[in-house]
Amino acid sequence: MKNSLSRTAKLLRKNLQKYLRSLSRWLSDTPERALLEAYQAAQRIKNIESEHFDNKKISLQSVNYTENVMSYWQVYLNKNLTIIKFRLAEFQLSRGIINISNPVLLEKLKVIDEVIEKYAMKYETINELPLSSNYQPLNINEKEVKKRLKIPNIDEIKVKPQIEKTGKIPSSIGRNINKIQTDLTPQTEEEFIKNYRISKNRTIIALKLLVLLITVPLLTQFLSKEFIVSPILERVRGDNITKIFLNSDMEKEALHELHNFQEALRFEYLLDHAPSLSSEIVQDKIKSKAVEISEEFQRKSNGNLGNVFADLISLFSFGIVIAMNKREILILKSFMDNIVYGLSDSAKAFLIILFTDIFVGFHSPDGWEVLLSGFADHLGLPDDRNVIFFFIATFPVILNTIFKYWIFRYLSRLSPSALATLKEMDE
């Protein structure tokens, strides 16, 4: 048994070393690989320009194409610009970790910069635009400003009557006519498509980051525990009998299980369901059961310790994801704000009541007790009832105070109608 376990451990170590070597090679090749993919995307854009747009920019102003043909090239252009954006970000990040010096990289960077400068607006929709998609630059006429800033003479000032003249056509009809004229201009369609693409790109970025924030810590926790932490703990702890239990609760649980096994043997004997056994056979059965229980609880102890270190590694990976995606975090925050503030007042009030009742409501202590007991069992900590009850008596109260302050300070200012709906639903 021990020989098979040692062979399995050696095989796992060899596979882990092989995986780490391949990972090291992959990391060392990351800057050149990322820059090569960005360079290839830039070359594809330049090839399309030379073959179909007379070495000009891919746009309707360069060549007179139909709308469907131009839409095809537009999708192709956006795809390659996205590849350039992400591969350049990967290149900059990996270059800060791995030092490289290759003059060929400078030539590739020049080609990539030429393409980015030519399509500055397209690249800007993905990477450089502010968070508000309704942003529009303010057009200022310098002559008009100077004319308005010029101080007139007193004689030239004429007092206008306060009574507003009523035209033959109501102003609302005029505003509607102007709106129709604005909607029929070709710039309106381009602006709508541009805003749609910006919103689409932000949604994709927010959803990708949300998936990363969930999957990366979970995968890191599982992989680090299975392939790194658990083998090290098994090797360090070994078969030491004195290190079986992490706390007194685990020891009591093991003794209780052994006591139940003894009572079960006695119960079967008293009911004549089992033949009479000598004291030596009974002791052997009890001893084998004790060994089985000790092995089970040693594995459980190793798993609890492994959870502690794996959770720390997972938390570190979560921090790395946040540090590497600061701009994406802002986009995700804007995305979540749009979802929350886009809800109706009744939906906002319903979610607030549901959230507060779960965490700080009348029935919340039972949920907190289950949650804290599971967390203690996950980390191998003793299930101290006094600590749990003290936490339940203090933390939900603090949380409730924070909720009430947020409702009083911010919700009343951001959405007064939602606050009124919340008061009516509480009453």
Tab-separated table of C-alpha atoms in Angstrom:
chain	number	residue	atom	x	y	z
A	1	MET	CA	0.000	0.000	0.000
A	2	LYS	CA	2.751	2.407	0.951
A	3	ASN	CA	4.735	1.481	-2.184
A	4	SER	CA	1.767	2.263	-4.413
A	5	LEU	CA	1.224	5.588	-2.627
A	6	SER	CA	4.894	6.493	-3.009
A	7	ARG	CA	4.801	5.625	-6.725
A	8	THR	CA	1.677	7.719	-7.151
A	9	ALA	CA	3.324	10.620	-5.318
A	10	LYS	CA	6.452	10.357	-7.496
A	11	LEU	CA	4.316	10.302	-10.648
A	12	LEU	CA	2.397	13.361	-9.469
A	13	ARG	CA	5.638	15.204	-8.708
A	14	LYS	CA	7.016	14.372	-12.164
A	15	ASN	CA	3.829	15.560	-13.845
A	16	LEU	CA	3.841	18.709	-11.718
A	17	GLN	CA	7.484	19.454	-12.559
A	18	LYS	CA	6.783	18.873	-16.253
A	19	TYR	CA	3.773	21.176	-16.070
A	20	LEU	CA	5.777	23.878	-14.272
A	21	ARG	CA	8.563	23.700	-16.880
A	22	SER	CA	6.080	24.035	-19.725
A	23	LEU	CA	4.379	26.900	-17.875
A	24	SER	CA	7.742	28.639	-17.412
A	25	ARG	CA	8.518	28.315	-21.126
A	26	TRP	CA	5.066	29.617	-22.000
A	27	LEU	CA	5.517	32.645	-19.704
A	28	SER	CA	8.967	33.426	-21.092
A	29	ASP	CA	7.601	33.334	-24.658
A	30	THR	CA	4.530	35.439	-23.825
A	31	PRO	CA	5.876	38.904	-24.818
A	32	GLU	CA	7.106	37.820	-28.251
A	33	ARG	CA	4.043	35.677	-28.876
A	34	ALA	CA	1.601	38.460	-27.926
A	35	LEU	CA	3.448	41.040	-30.026
A	36	LEU	CA	3.599	38.643	-32.992
A	37	GLU	CA	-0.179	38.137	-32.914
A	38	ALA	CA	-0.752	41.904	-32.723
A	39	TYR	CA	1.683	42.415	-35.618
A	40	GLN	CA	-0.086	39.771	-37.724
A	41	ALA	CA	-3.445	41.461	-37.080
A	42	ALA	CA	-1.976	44.818	-38.174
A	43	GLN	CA	-0.554	43.199	-41.323
A	44	ARG	CA	-3.961	41.738	-42.156
A	45	ILE	CA	-5.498	45.211	-41.931
A	46	LYS	CA	-2.771	46.650	-44.187
A	47	ASN	CA	-3.293	43.826	-46.715
A	48	ILE	CA	-7.009	44.619	-46.922
A	49	GLU	CA	-6.169	48.297	-47.434
A	50	SER	CA	-3.798	47.535	-50.300
A	51	GLU	CA	-6.052	44.998	-52.020
A	52	HIS	CA	-9.487	46.603	-51.693
A	53	PHE	CA	-9.081	50.247	-50.607
A	54	ASP	CA	-6.168	51.542	-52.735
A	55	ASN	CA	-3.849	51.731	-49.674
A	56	LYS	CA	-6.319	54.027	-47.947
A	57	LYS	CA	-8.215	53.783	-44.721
A	58	ILE	CA	-10.988	51.189	-44.537
A	59	SER	CA	-14.018	53.497	-44.704
A	60	LEU	CA	-16.783	54.636	-47.036
A	61	GLN	CA	-14.788	57.753	-47.934
A	62	SER	CA	-11.984	55.695	-49.478
A	63	VAL	CA	-13.903	53.493	-51.943
A	64	ASN	CA	-17.524	53.506	-53.045
A	65	TYR	CA	-18.761	50.161	-51.732
A	66	THR	CA	-22.295	49.057	-50.971
A	67	GLU	CA	-23.544	48.967	-47.381
A	68	ASN	CA	-23.370	45.163	-47.086
A	69	VAL	CA	-19.811	44.977	-48.425
A	70	MET	CA	-18.701	47.781	-46.121
A	71	SER	CA	-20.354	46.049	-43.165
A	72	TYR	CA	-18.324	42.906	-43.929
A	73	TRP	CA	-15.030	44.823	-43.953
A	74	GLN	CA	-16.068	46.756	-40.844
A	75	VAL	CA	-16.542	43.537	-38.861
A	76	TYR	CA	-13.175	42.262	-40.120
A	77	LEU	CA	-11.510	45.539	-39.106
A	78	ASN	CA	-13.056	45.564	-35.619
A	79	LYS	CA	-12.004	41.960	-35.038
A	80	ASN	CA	-8.363	42.654	-35.855
A	81	LEU	CA	-8.315	45.906	-33.876
A	82	THR	CA	-9.633	44.002	-30.856
A	83	ILE	CA	-6.856	41.426	-31.276
A	84	ILE	CA	-4.283	44.234	-31.385
A	85	LYS	CA	-5.712	45.834	-28.261
A	86	PHE	CA	-5.689	42.712	-26.112
A	87	ARG	CA	-2.349	41.400	-27.389
A	88	LEU	CA	-0.679	44.759	-26.763
A	89	ALA	CA	-2.056	44.746	-23.206
A	90	GLU	CA	-0.693	41.229	-22.756
A	91	PHE	CA	2.660	42.329	-24.181
A	92	GLN	CA	2.944	45.321	-21.836
A	93	LEU	CA	1.985	43.262	-18.793
A	94	SER	CA	4.351	40.372	-19.520
A	95	ARG	CA	7.137	42.760	-20.514
A	96	GLY	CA	6.976	44.282	-17.019
A	97	ILE	CA	7.660	40.821	-15.571
A	98	ILE	CA	10.064	39.382	-18.157
A	99	ASN	CA	12.921	41.501	-19.500
A	100	ILE	CA	13.457	41.174	-23.258
A	101	SER	CA	15.680	43.035	-25.687
A	102	ASN	CA	15.101	42.364	-29.372
A	103	PRO	CA	15.463	45.056	-32.076
A	104	VAL	CA	12.976	43.192	-34.291
A	105	LEU	CA	10.249	43.986	-31.778
A	106	LEU	CA	10.684	47.715	-32.422
A	107	GLU	CA	9.933	47.280	-36.134
A	108	LYS	CA	6.780	45.349	-35.314
A	109	LEU	CA	5.717	47.998	-32.828
A	110	LYS	CA	6.132	50.701	-35.481
A	111	VAL	CA	3.806	48.826	-37.859
A	112	ILE	CA	1.243	48.352	-35.084
A	113	ASP	CA	1.414	52.039	-34.090
A	114	GLU	CA	0.794	53.087	-37.702
A	115	VAL	CA	-2.424	51.065	-37.799
A	116	ILE	CA	-3.584	52.289	-34.381
A	117	GLU	CA	-2.984	55.935	-35.291
A	118	LYS	CA	-4.876	55.511	-38.560
A	119	TYR	CA	-7.894	53.983	-36.814
A	120	ALA	CA	-7.701	56.032	-33.633
A	121	MET	CA	-11.472	56.342	-33.292
A	122	LYS	CA	-12.061	52.624	-33.708
A	123	TYR	CA	-9.409	51.747	-31.221
A	124	GLU	CA	-10.737	54.421	-28.906
A	125	THR	CA	-14.206	52.868	-28.772
A	126	ILE	CA	-12.729	49.817	-27.084
A	127	ASN	CA	-10.036	51.210	-24.880
A	128	GLU	CA	-9.959	54.936	-24.426
A	129	LEU	CA	-13.520	56.247	-24.285
A	130	PRO	CA	-14.914	57.491	-20.976
A	131	LEU	CA	-17.445	55.418	-19.095
A	132	SER	CA	-20.465	57.442	-20.186
A	133	SER	CA	-21.568	56.364	-23.651
A	134	ASN	CA	-23.579	59.576	-24.160
A	135	TYR	CA	-20.496	61.760	-24.134
A	136	GLN	CA	-20.275	64.229	-27.034
A	137	PRO	CA	-17.610	66.876	-27.600
A	138	LEU	CA	-18.701	70.470	-27.333
A	139	ASN	CA	-18.248	72.428	-30.561
A	140	ILE	CA	-17.220	76.018	-29.794
A	141	ASN	CA	-17.138	78.776	-32.364
A	142	GLU	CA	-14.303	81.134	-31.405
A	143	LYS	CA	-15.744	84.057	-33.371
A	144	GLU	CA	-19.094	83.675	-31.660
A	145	VAL	CA	-17.396	83.552	-28.238
A	146	LYS	CA	-15.405	86.718	-28.950
A	147	LYS	CA	-18.503	88.428	-30.228
A	148	ARG	CA	-20.434	87.530	-27.062
A	149	LEU	CA	-17.591	88.530	-24.766
A	150	LYS	CA	-17.287	91.981	-26.348
A	151	ILE	CA	-18.700	94.619	-23.971
A	152	PRO	CA	-21.260	96.807	-25.758
A	153	ASN	CA	-21.765	100.515	-25.232
A	154	ILE	CA	-24.532	101.720	-22.994
A	155	ASP	CA	-26.256	103.481	-25.923
A	156	GLU	CA	-26.391	100.234	-27.866
A	157	ILE	CA	-28.195	98.372	-25.087
A	158	LYS	CA	-31.883	98.004	-25.823
A	159	VAL	CA	-34.351	96.730	-23.298
A	160	LYS	CA	-36.408	93.870	-24.742
A	161	PRO	CA	-39.968	93.401	-23.660
A	162	GLN	CA	-40.631	90.576	-21.216
A	163	ILE	CA	-43.668	89.349	-23.110
A	164	GLU	CA	-42.723	86.399	-25.325
A	165	LYS	CA	-44.128	86.626	-28.809
A	166	THR	CA	-46.385	83.798	-29.833
A	167	GLY	CA	-45.702	82.435	-33.271
A	168	LYS	CA	-48.211	81.115	-35.737
A	169	ILE	CA	-47.008	77.537	-35.103
A	170	PRO	CA	-46.705	76.166	-31.530
A	171	SER	CA	-43.141	75.583	-30.357
A	172	SER	CA	-43.778	71.904	-29.564
A	173	ILE	CA	-44.609	71.205	-33.210
A	174	GLY	CA	-41.413	72.988	-34.222
A	175	ARG	CA	-39.374	70.890	-31.825
A	176	ASN	CA	-40.900	67.698	-33.233
A	177	ILE	CA	-40.124	68.810	-36.771
A	178	ASN	CA	-36.521	69.525	-35.806
A	179	LYS	CA	-36.287	66.107	-34.175
A	180	ILE	CA	-37.556	64.426	-37.345
A	181	GLN	CA	-35.045	66.348	-39.430
A	182	THR	CA	-32.242	65.324	-37.077
A	183	ASP	CA	-33.298	61.661	-37.238
A	184	LEU	CA	-33.246	61.704	-41.042
A	185	THR	CA	-29.679	63.009	-41.306
A	186	PRO	CA	-26.983	60.392	-42.184
A	187	GLN	CA	-24.897	61.375	-39.153
A	188	THR	CA	-27.656	60.106	-36.843
A	189	GLU	CA	-27.330	56.558	-38.133
A	190	GLU	CA	-23.546	56.622	-37.779
A	191	GLU	CA	-23.863	57.978	-34.230
A	192	PHE	CA	-26.396	55.289	-33.341
A	193	ILE	CA	-24.167	52.507	-34.717
A	194	LYS	CA	-21.151	53.962	-32.921
A	195	ASN	CA	-22.994	54.090	-29.581
A	196	TYR	CA	-24.314	50.571	-30.123
A	197	ARG	CA	-20.812	49.222	-30.735
A	198	ILE	CA	-19.483	51.021	-27.664
A	199	SER	CA	-22.287	49.591	-25.501
A	200	LYS	CA	-21.746	46.115	-26.963
A	201	ASN	CA	-17.993	46.209	-26.305
A	202	ARG	CA	-18.513	47.370	-22.726
A	203	THR	CA	-21.069	44.652	-22.073
A	204	ILE	CA	-18.708	41.979	-23.395
A	205	ILE	CA	-15.817	43.332	-21.314
A	206	ALA	CA	-17.981	43.471	-18.153
A	207	LEU	CA	-19.279	39.912	-18.614
A	208	LYS	CA	-15.785	38.548	-19.319
A	209	LEU	CA	-14.410	40.196	-16.196
A	210	LEU	CA	-17.334	38.885	-14.124
A	211	VAL	CA	-16.631	35.341	-15.346
A	212	LEU	CA	-12.925	35.791	-14.582
A	213	LEU	CA	-13.630	37.045	-11.050
A	214	ILE	CA	-15.681	33.900	-10.380
A	215	THR	CA	-13.790	31.154	-12.224
A	216	VAL	CA	-10.157	32.149	-11.588
A	217	PRO	CA	-10.332	31.979	-7.745
A	218	LEU	CA	-12.336	28.726	-7.839
A	219	LEU	CA	-9.968	27.029	-10.285
A	220	THR	CA	-6.939	28.340	-8.411
A	221	GLN	CA	-8.287	26.998	-5.126
A	222	PHE	CA	-9.003	23.554	-6.567
A	223	LEU	CA	-5.789	23.144	-8.572
A	224	SER	CA	-3.498	24.496	-5.865
A	225	LYS	CA	-5.060	22.223	-3.247
A	226	GLU	CA	-4.954	19.070	-5.391
A	227	PHE	CA	-1.508	19.431	-6.968
A	228	ILE	CA	0.533	21.605	-4.587
A	229	VAL	CA	-0.822	21.910	-1.046
A	230	SER	CA	-2.183	18.405	-0.422
A	231	PRO	CA	0.979	16.502	-1.560
A	232	ILE	CA	3.156	18.765	0.591
A	233	LEU	CA	0.914	18.289	3.658
A	234	GLU	CA	0.812	14.515	3.239
A	235	ARG	CA	4.578	14.436	3.051
A	236	VAL	CA	5.083	16.727	6.045
A	237	ARG	CA	2.446	15.253	8.346
A	238	GLY	CA	2.958	11.623	7.282
A	239	ASP	CA	1.401	8.944	9.492
A	240	ASN	CA	2.048	10.718	12.785
A	241	ILE	CA	-0.671	9.596	15.201
A	242	THR	CA	-0.324	12.674	17.400
A	243	LYS	CA	-1.294	14.965	14.492
A	244	ILE	CA	-4.562	13.291	13.534
A	245	PHE	CA	-6.974	15.827	15.056
A	246	LEU	CA	-6.831	19.575	14.547
A	247	ASN	CA	-9.158	20.389	17.447
A	248	SER	CA	-11.033	18.777	20.318
A	249	ASP	CA	-14.319	18.687	18.394
A	250	MET	CA	-12.844	16.337	15.804
A	251	GLU	CA	-11.500	14.093	18.548
A	252	LYS	CA	-14.904	13.960	20.265
A	253	GLU	CA	-16.540	13.121	16.951
A	254	ALA	CA	-14.096	10.246	16.342
A	255	LEU	CA	-14.596	8.847	19.860
A	256	HIS	CA	-18.351	9.111	19.470
A	257	GLU	CA	-18.190	7.181	16.190
A	258	LEU	CA	-16.049	4.451	17.800
A	259	HIS	CA	-18.422	4.255	20.754
A	260	ASN	CA	-21.387	3.825	18.392
A	261	PHE	CA	-19.540	0.977	16.650
A	262	GLN	CA	-19.022	-0.802	19.991
A	263	GLU	CA	-22.673	-0.370	20.919
A	264	ALA	CA	-23.736	-1.689	17.510
A	265	LEU	CA	-21.697	-4.899	18.051
A	266	ARG	CA	-23.242	-5.359	21.451
A	267	PHE	CA	-26.759	-4.673	20.145
A	268	GLU	CA	-26.423	-7.282	17.395
A	269	TYR	CA	-25.139	-9.845	19.901
A	270	LEU	CA	-28.039	-9.203	22.296
A	271	LEU	CA	-30.591	-9.623	19.503
A	272	ASP	CA	-28.950	-12.932	18.466
A	273	HIS	CA	-28.265	-11.514	14.997
A	274	ALA	CA	-24.551	-12.190	15.397
A	275	PRO	CA	-22.711	-15.217	16.834
A	276	SER	CA	-20.931	-15.011	20.150
A	277	LEU	CA	-17.472	-13.525	19.760
A	278	SER	CA	-14.506	-13.872	22.000
A	279	SER	CA	-13.019	-10.828	23.637
A	280	GLU	CA	-9.944	-11.013	21.360
A	281	ILE	CA	-12.043	-10.948	18.176
A	282	VAL	CA	-14.077	-8.022	19.534
A	283	GLN	CA	-10.905	-6.133	20.377
A	284	ASP	CA	-9.525	-6.790	16.873
A	285	LYS	CA	-12.720	-5.456	15.286
A	286	ILE	CA	-12.646	-2.380	17.486
A	287	LYS	CA	-8.951	-1.839	16.702
A	288	SER	CA	-9.475	-2.111	12.944
A	289	LYS	CA	-12.396	0.324	13.219
A	290	ALA	CA	-10.228	2.740	15.233
A	291	VAL	CA	-7.512	2.586	12.545
A	292	GLU	CA	-10.123	3.243	9.875
A	293	ILE	CA	-11.506	6.212	11.811
A	294	SER	CA	-8.014	7.621	12.394
A	295	GLU	CA	-7.176	7.421	8.661
A	296	GLU	CA	-10.470	9.095	7.820
A	297	PHE	CA	-9.917	11.973	10.238
A	298	GLN	CA	-6.293	12.380	9.179
A	299	ARG	CA	-7.446	12.862	5.592
A	300	LYS	CA	-10.060	15.306	6.844
A	301	SER	CA	-7.428	17.224	8.831
A	302	ASN	CA	-5.144	17.379	5.788
A	303	GLY	CA	-8.098	18.617	3.734
A	304	ASN	CA	-8.895	21.354	6.267
A	305	LEU	CA	-5.290	22.561	6.357
A	306	GLY	CA	-5.173	22.393	2.582
A	307	ASN	CA	-8.288	24.569	2.425
A	308	VAL	CA	-6.554	27.253	4.518
A	309	PHE	CA	-3.529	27.549	2.204
A	310	ALA	CA	-5.556	27.042	-0.991
A	311	ASP	CA	-8.002	29.774	0.056
A	312	LEU	CA	-5.111	32.176	0.651
A	313	ILE	CA	-3.703	31.395	-2.804
A	314	SER	CA	-7.184	31.848	-4.289
A	315	LEU	CA	-7.552	35.214	-2.542
A	316	PHE	CA	-4.158	36.265	-3.900
A	317	SER	CA	-5.210	35.289	-7.441
A	318	PHE	CA	-8.424	37.296	-6.997
A	319	GLY	CA	-6.336	40.351	-6.052
A	320	ILE	CA	-4.119	39.841	-9.103
A	321	VAL	CA	-7.169	39.753	-11.404
A	322	ILE	CA	-8.434	43.024	-9.906
A	323	ALA	CA	-4.995	44.675	-10.126
A	324	MET	CA	-4.586	43.658	-13.777
A	325	ASN	CA	-8.051	44.883	-14.825
A	326	LYS	CA	-8.474	48.282	-13.180
A	327	ARG	CA	-10.152	49.863	-16.184
A	328	GLU	CA	-12.345	46.803	-16.706
A	329	ILE	CA	-13.401	47.077	-13.057
A	330	LEU	CA	-14.695	50.588	-13.758
A	331	ILE	CA	-16.559	49.305	-16.818
A	332	LEU	CA	-18.067	46.478	-14.737
A	333	LYS	CA	-19.126	48.971	-12.054
A	334	SER	CA	-20.782	51.157	-14.694
A	335	PHE	CA	-22.473	48.058	-16.148
A	336	MET	CA	-23.857	47.026	-12.750
A	337	ASP	CA	-24.975	50.592	-11.992
A	338	ASN	CA	-26.919	50.702	-15.250
A	339	ILE	CA	-28.644	47.429	-14.376
A	340	VAL	CA	-29.504	48.464	-10.817
A	341	TYR	CA	-30.616	51.999	-11.611
A	342	GLY	CA	-32.530	50.729	-14.632
A	343	LEU	CA	-34.884	48.779	-12.370
A	344	SER	CA	-38.258	50.156	-11.433
A	345	ASP	CA	-38.838	51.683	-8.018
A	346	SER	CA	-40.860	48.657	-6.907
A	347	ALA	CA	-38.076	46.284	-7.965
A	348	LYS	CA	-35.471	48.346	-6.099
A	349	ALA	CA	-37.567	48.373	-2.932
A	350	PHE	CA	-38.241	44.618	-3.247
A	351	LEU	CA	-34.532	43.788	-3.576
A	352	ILE	CA	-33.601	46.030	-0.642
A	353	ILE	CA	-36.207	44.397	1.613
A	354	LEU	CA	-35.164	40.900	0.483
A	355	PHE	CA	-31.484	41.585	1.069
A	356	THR	CA	-31.976	43.194	4.470
A	357	ASP	CA	-34.362	40.480	5.697
A	358	ILE	CA	-31.896	37.737	4.735
A	359	PHE	CA	-28.864	39.279	6.453
A	360	VAL	CA	-30.269	41.478	9.241
A	361	GLY	CA	-33.873	40.338	9.585
A	362	PHE	CA	-35.688	38.441	12.323
A	363	HIS	CA	-34.777	34.990	10.922
A	364	SER	CA	-31.202	35.854	9.935
A	365	PRO	CA	-29.444	34.426	13.078
A	366	ASP	CA	-30.215	30.852	11.962
A	367	GLY	CA	-28.662	31.506	8.568
A	368	TRP	CA	-25.593	33.159	10.087
A	369	GLU	CA	-25.165	30.178	12.443
A	370	VAL	CA	-25.245	27.685	9.579
A	371	LEU	CA	-22.877	29.833	7.511
A	372	LEU	CA	-20.325	30.265	10.309
A	373	SER	CA	-20.467	26.564	11.288
A	374	GLY	CA	-19.798	25.567	7.684
A	375	PHE	CA	-16.928	28.051	7.436
A	376	ALA	CA	-15.356	26.714	10.652
A	377	ASP	CA	-15.692	23.133	9.400
A	378	HIS	CA	-14.142	24.148	6.057
A	379	LEU	CA	-11.023	25.518	7.773
A	380	GLY	CA	-10.846	22.920	10.547
A	381	LEU	CA	-11.603	25.415	13.318
A	382	PRO	CA	-13.454	24.419	16.517
A	383	ASP	CA	-17.189	25.070	16.426
A	384	ASP	CA	-17.236	27.460	19.383
A	385	ARG	CA	-20.846	28.417	20.059
A	386	ASN	CA	-19.916	31.424	22.190
A	387	VAL	CA	-17.890	32.960	19.362
A	388	ILE	CA	-20.685	32.315	16.865
A	389	PHE	CA	-23.372	33.816	19.105
A	390	PHE	CA	-21.204	36.863	19.859
A	391	PHE	CA	-20.684	37.403	16.123
A	392	ILE	CA	-24.426	37.078	15.469
A	393	ALA	CA	-25.166	39.550	18.256
A	394	THR	CA	-22.830	42.242	16.864
A	395	PHE	CA	-22.216	41.971	13.104
A	396	PRO	CA	-25.853	42.006	11.845
A	397	VAL	CA	-26.499	45.043	14.042
A	398	ILE	CA	-23.565	46.883	12.467
A	399	LEU	CA	-24.730	45.784	9.014
A	400	ASN	CA	-28.251	47.010	9.720
A	401	THR	CA	-26.898	50.404	10.807
A	402	ILE	CA	-24.918	50.672	7.552
A	403	PHE	CA	-28.035	49.829	5.520
A	404	LYS	CA	-30.123	52.454	7.285
A	405	TYR	CA	-27.403	55.100	6.844
A	406	TRP	CA	-27.118	54.269	3.125
A	407	ILE	CA	-30.872	54.495	2.709
A	408	PHE	CA	-31.014	57.804	4.587
A	409	ARG	CA	-27.966	59.396	2.967
A	410	TYR	CA	-27.934	58.144	-0.626
A	411	LEU	CA	-31.209	56.456	-1.595
A	412	SER	CA	-33.236	59.486	-0.606
A	413	ARG	CA	-31.105	61.585	-2.955
A	414	LEU	CA	-30.697	59.119	-5.844
A	415	SER	CA	-34.230	57.738	-5.999
A	416	PRO	CA	-36.814	59.437	-3.740
A	417	SER	CA	-39.664	57.495	-5.344
A	418	ALA	CA	-37.923	54.186	-4.519
A	419	LEU	CA	-37.555	55.342	-0.907
A	420	ALA	CA	-41.273	56.152	-0.735
A	421	THR	CA	-42.118	52.732	-2.184
A	422	LEU	CA	-39.812	51.095	0.351
A	423	LYS	CA	-41.559	52.863	3.257
A	424	GLU	CA	-44.977	51.826	1.970
A	425	MET	CA	-43.868	48.187	1.591
A	426	ASP	CA	-42.384	48.179	5.112
A	427	GLU	CA	-45.629	49.510	6.532
